Coordinates of C-alpha atoms in Angstrom, one line a residue:
M6 CA 85.0 82.0 99.2
P7 CA 86.6 84.8 101.4
N8 CA 84.5 88.1 102.1
V9 CA 84.7 91.3 104.1
Y10 CA 83.9 89.6 107.3
D11 CA 86.9 87.2 106.6
I12 CA 89.4 90.7 107.2
R13 CA 90.7 90.9 110.7
Y14 CA 94.1 92.5 111.8
N15 CA 96.2 91.8 114.3
V16 CA 97.6 94.2 116.8
P17 CA 101.3 94.7 116.4
T18 CA 103.6 95.4 119.5
Q19 CA 104.4 98.9 118.7
P20 CA 102.9 101.5 116.0
R21 CA 104.7 101.7 112.6
Q22 CA 103.8 105.4 112.6
I23 CA 103.9 108.0 115.1
R24 CA 102.0 111.5 114.1
L25 CA 102.9 114.5 116.5
D26 CA 100.4 117.3 116.7
T27 CA 102.9 119.8 116.4
V28 CA 100.9 122.6 115.3
G29 CA 97.4 121.8 116.4
N30 CA 95.4 122.6 113.0
K31 CA 97.2 126.0 112.4
C32 CA 97.7 126.2 108.7
N33 CA 97.7 129.0 106.0
A34 CA 95.9 126.8 103.4
S35 CA 92.5 126.2 103.4
C36 CA 92.1 123.1 101.1
L37 CA 88.5 121.9 100.0
S38 CA 89.0 118.5 101.0
C39 CA 90.9 119.0 104.6
H40 CA 89.4 117.7 107.8
R41 CA 90.5 120.4 110.0
F42 CA 87.7 122.6 109.5
L43 CA 85.6 120.1 111.8
S44 CA 88.0 121.0 114.9
N45 CA 87.7 123.6 116.8
R46 CA 91.2 122.5 118.8
Q47 CA 94.0 125.3 119.0
G48 CA 97.3 124.9 120.6
E49 CA 100.9 124.1 119.8
M50 CA 102.9 121.3 121.4
S51 CA 105.6 122.3 123.8
Q52 CA 109.2 121.3 123.4
D53 CA 109.2 119.5 126.5
L54 CA 106.7 117.3 125.4
I55 CA 108.1 116.5 122.1
T56 CA 111.3 115.9 123.9
Q57 CA 109.6 113.5 126.4
I58 CA 108.1 111.7 123.6
L59 CA 111.1 111.1 121.5
Q60 CA 113.1 110.2 124.9
D61 CA 110.3 107.7 125.5
V62 CA 110.3 106.1 122.0
S63 CA 114.2 105.9 121.7
K64 CA 114.0 103.4 124.8
W65 CA 112.0 100.7 122.4
P66 CA 113.7 97.7 121.8
E67 CA 112.9 97.9 118.1
P68 CA 113.1 101.3 116.2
L69 CA 110.1 103.1 115.4
T70 CA 109.8 102.9 111.6
E71 CA 108.3 106.3 110.7
I72 CA 107.3 109.6 112.3
I73 CA 105.6 112.4 110.9
P74 CA 106.2 116.1 112.9
V75 CA 102.6 117.1 111.9
N76 CA 98.9 115.8 112.2
Y77 CA 96.5 118.6 110.6
G78 CA 98.0 121.8 109.9
E79 CA 101.6 123.2 108.2
F80 CA 104.7 122.2 110.0
F81 CA 106.5 125.4 108.7
M82 CA 104.5 127.9 110.6
R83 CA 106.5 126.5 113.7
K84 CA 109.4 128.8 113.9
D85 CA 111.6 126.1 115.8
W86 CA 110.8 123.3 113.0
A87 CA 114.4 122.8 112.3
W88 CA 115.1 122.4 116.1
I89 CA 112.2 119.8 116.1
L90 CA 113.5 117.9 113.0
M91 CA 116.9 117.7 114.6
Q92 CA 115.5 116.4 118.1
I93 CA 113.9 113.5 115.9
A94 CA 117.1 112.7 114.2
Y95 CA 119.0 112.7 117.7
Y96 CA 116.9 110.6 119.6
L97 CA 115.5 108.2 116.7
P98 CA 118.4 107.8 114.4
Y99 CA 116.8 104.9 112.9
T100 CA 113.5 106.1 112.3
Q101 CA 112.5 108.0 108.9
I102 CA 110.9 111.2 109.3
V103 CA 108.1 111.9 106.4
L104 CA 107.1 115.3 105.8
P105 CA 104.0 116.6 104.5
T106 CA 103.9 120.2 103.4
N107 CA 102.1 122.5 101.1
G108 CA 105.3 124.2 100.2
S109 CA 104.3 128.0 100.5
F110 CA 107.1 128.4 102.7
M111 CA 109.8 126.8 100.5
D112 CA 112.9 129.3 100.0
D113 CA 116.8 128.8 99.5
K114 CA 117.4 128.8 103.0
L115 CA 114.4 126.7 104.2
V116 CA 115.5 123.8 101.7
A117 CA 119.4 124.2 102.7
N118 CA 118.3 123.6 106.4
L119 CA 115.8 120.8 105.3
A120 CA 118.8 118.9 103.6
K121 CA 120.9 118.7 106.9
V122 CA 118.4 116.6 108.7
P123 CA 120.0 113.1 108.2
T124 CA 116.9 111.0 109.2
L125 CA 114.7 113.0 106.6
K126 CA 113.6 110.5 104.1
I127 CA 110.2 111.5 102.4
I128 CA 108.7 114.9 101.8
N129 CA 105.2 114.9 100.3
F130 CA 104.0 118.4 98.9
S131 CA 100.4 118.8 98.7
V132 CA 99.5 120.4 95.4
N133 CA 96.2 119.0 94.4
A134 CA 95.6 120.8 91.1
Y135 CA 97.3 121.4 88.0
F136 CA 95.5 124.6 86.7
D137 CA 96.1 127.8 88.5
D138 CA 93.0 128.5 89.1
T139 CA 91.9 125.3 90.5
Y140 CA 94.9 125.4 92.8
E141 CA 93.7 128.8 94.0
Q142 CA 90.1 127.8 94.5
F143 CA 91.4 124.4 96.2
M144 CA 94.1 125.6 98.1
K145 CA 93.6 129.2 98.6
L146 CA 97.2 129.9 98.4
P147 CA 98.3 131.6 95.4
A148 CA 99.2 129.9 92.4
E149 CA 103.1 131.5 92.8
T150 CA 103.7 128.6 95.1
I151 CA 103.7 126.1 92.5
P152 CA 106.9 127.1 90.9
K153 CA 108.2 127.7 94.3
I154 CA 107.5 124.0 94.9
R155 CA 109.3 123.1 91.5
K156 CA 112.6 125.1 92.6
A157 CA 112.8 123.4 95.8
I158 CA 112.3 120.2 94.4
A159 CA 115.1 120.8 91.9
Q160 CA 117.2 121.8 94.7
L161 CA 116.6 119.1 97.1
R162 CA 117.4 116.7 94.0
I163 CA 121.0 118.0 94.4
L164 CA 121.5 118.5 98.1
R165 CA 119.8 115.1 99.1
S166 CA 119.0 112.7 96.5
D167 CA 118.4 110.0 98.9
I168 CA 115.0 111.9 99.8
T169 CA 112.0 110.6 98.2
L170 CA 110.1 113.5 96.7
W171 CA 106.2 113.0 96.5
V172 CA 103.8 115.6 94.7
S173 CA 100.2 114.8 95.8
M174 CA 96.7 115.3 94.7
V175 CA 93.7 114.5 96.8
F176 CA 91.6 113.4 93.7
D177 CA 87.7 114.3 93.8
P178 CA 85.7 114.9 90.4
E179 CA 84.0 117.2 92.6
Y180 CA 86.7 119.4 92.5
Q181 CA 88.8 118.4 89.6
T182 CA 88.5 116.7 86.0
D183 CA 90.0 113.5 85.0
Y184 CA 92.0 115.7 82.4
E185 CA 93.5 117.8 85.3
R186 CA 94.5 114.7 87.2
D187 CA 96.4 113.3 84.0
A188 CA 97.7 116.9 83.2
F189 CA 98.8 116.9 86.9
I190 CA 100.9 113.4 86.6
K191 CA 102.2 114.4 83.4
Y192 CA 103.5 117.6 84.5
W193 CA 105.2 116.4 87.8
T194 CA 106.6 113.0 86.6
G195 CA 110.4 113.1 86.1
W196 CA 110.3 115.9 88.9
A197 CA 108.9 113.9 91.8
Y198 CA 106.4 111.0 92.3
P199 CA 102.9 112.1 91.6
Q200 CA 100.4 110.9 94.4
I201 CA 96.9 110.6 93.3
L202 CA 95.1 110.0 96.5
P203 CA 91.0 109.3 96.5
A204 CA 89.3 111.8 98.3
A205 CA 88.1 110.0 101.5
S206 CA 85.8 111.5 104.3
A207 CA 85.1 111.3 107.8
G208 CA 82.0 113.1 108.8
R209 CA 82.3 115.9 106.5
P210 CA 78.7 117.3 106.1
N211 CA 79.1 117.9 102.1
K212 CA 80.8 114.4 101.7
K213 CA 78.6 111.6 102.8
P214 CA 79.9 107.7 101.8
L215 CA 77.7 106.3 99.1
N216 CA 78.3 102.8 100.6
L217 CA 78.8 102.2 104.2
V218 CA 82.4 100.5 104.8
E219 CA 82.6 97.6 106.8
L220 CA 86.3 96.8 106.6
P221 CA 88.3 97.0 109.6
C222 CA 90.5 100.5 109.3
R223 CA 94.0 99.8 108.8
S224 CA 94.9 103.0 110.6
I225 CA 94.2 102.2 113.8
F226 CA 96.5 98.8 113.9
S227 CA 99.1 100.9 112.7
D228 CA 99.2 104.5 113.7
L229 CA 99.1 106.6 117.0
V230 CA 98.8 110.4 116.9
I231 CA 99.8 112.3 120.1
G232 CA 97.9 115.7 120.7
Y233 CA 99.8 118.6 121.5
D234 CA 97.5 118.4 124.9
K235 CA 98.6 114.7 125.3
K236 CA 95.3 113.3 123.9
I237 CA 95.3 110.4 121.7
S238 CA 94.0 109.5 118.4
S239 CA 94.7 106.7 115.9
C240 CA 92.8 107.7 113.0
C241 CA 93.9 109.8 110.0
F242 CA 90.6 112.0 110.0
D243 CA 89.8 112.7 113.5
S244 CA 90.9 116.0 113.6
N245 CA 88.9 117.4 116.8
F246 CA 90.4 113.5 118.6
S247 CA 86.8 113.0 118.9
L248 CA 87.3 109.1 119.4
D249 CA 88.3 109.6 123.0
L250 CA 91.3 107.1 123.1
G251 CA 92.7 108.3 126.3
W252 CA 95.7 110.3 127.0
Y253 CA 99.5 109.9 126.7
K254 CA 100.9 109.3 130.2
N255 CA 104.5 109.3 129.7
N256 CA 104.4 106.0 128.0
V257 CA 103.6 105.4 124.1
F258 CA 103.1 101.5 124.6
G259 CA 100.5 102.3 127.5
A260 CA 99.0 104.6 124.7
W261 CA 99.0 102.0 122.0
H262 CA 97.8 99.1 124.1
S263 CA 95.0 101.2 125.9
P264 CA 91.7 99.9 127.2
E265 CA 90.1 102.6 124.8
L266 CA 92.1 101.7 121.6
T267 CA 91.8 97.9 122.3
E268 CA 88.2 98.1 122.2
L269 CA 88.2 100.4 119.0
R270 CA 89.8 97.5 117.4
R271 CA 87.7 94.8 118.7
V272 CA 84.6 96.6 117.1
H273 CA 86.4 97.2 114.0
N274 CA 88.0 93.2 113.5
E275 CA 84.2 92.6 114.5
H276 CA 82.8 94.5 111.5
K277 CA 80.7 96.9 113.6
R278 CA 82.0 100.1 112.5
D279 CA 78.9 101.6 112.1
K280 CA 78.2 101.5 116.0
I281 CA 80.8 104.4 116.0
D282 CA 79.6 107.7 114.5
L283 CA 83.2 108.9 113.1
C284 CA 84.0 105.3 111.7
K285 CA 80.5 104.9 110.4
Q286 CA 80.6 108.1 108.0
C287 CA 84.4 106.9 106.7
T288 CA 85.5 105.7 103.5
F289 CA 88.7 104.9 104.5
A290 CA 89.5 101.2 105.4

């Protein structure tokens, strides 16, 4: 009978997804479930580095499937956000842009400019609550942001019906009730696709796993994160880039097949992730 130890992942020739750490950890929200608070990294990716990475990836024989122009933080805190998205669309015309945002900067002008980005295919609005008081406590943003998001969604459905719109809740019974989760789904259904994401954890001191996860992590076989300072990660929760996976040296393929990342994958495929501090405490696989 198959068991957890039968599960191993192969390494694809290239990553499916690249995340660009364009804003460091800068954000105007303070979500209770966010891992950026575990990081002391402060910085912003330069336009020169963004262009260099895009030019590098544009030379691949097969197009990159997906790119996310932010790792942790709020992308629209960059004044040049439109330039970044247009650069991605120019250099990677066959790669879909996936954009997470808390929606607090949404206004008519921003939405109109977003609609001009031809390869923008998915926008995920992080809302995380149905009730105003839960929202303000969870996000540390004013509840007036929620109708702004709903208005932006209505505009985008007219301007760009091809863009898939998600509204997500990181769900944890510690923060929200089942009733609030169900009310959230009902409220947003028909406007966007409600996404209920189980609250995962990697190293948060107030969130320890009940059971240690032994499965290999899918993320390190699929995703690559390039830091604002060229540091490399491949983990959804490594906001401090603590896994020490090397540096971007003008070659994304080299980073993807680096000795450090190869060794991390080997440890996971041998079901020894408990040997790595961050991975041992992580509930994602």
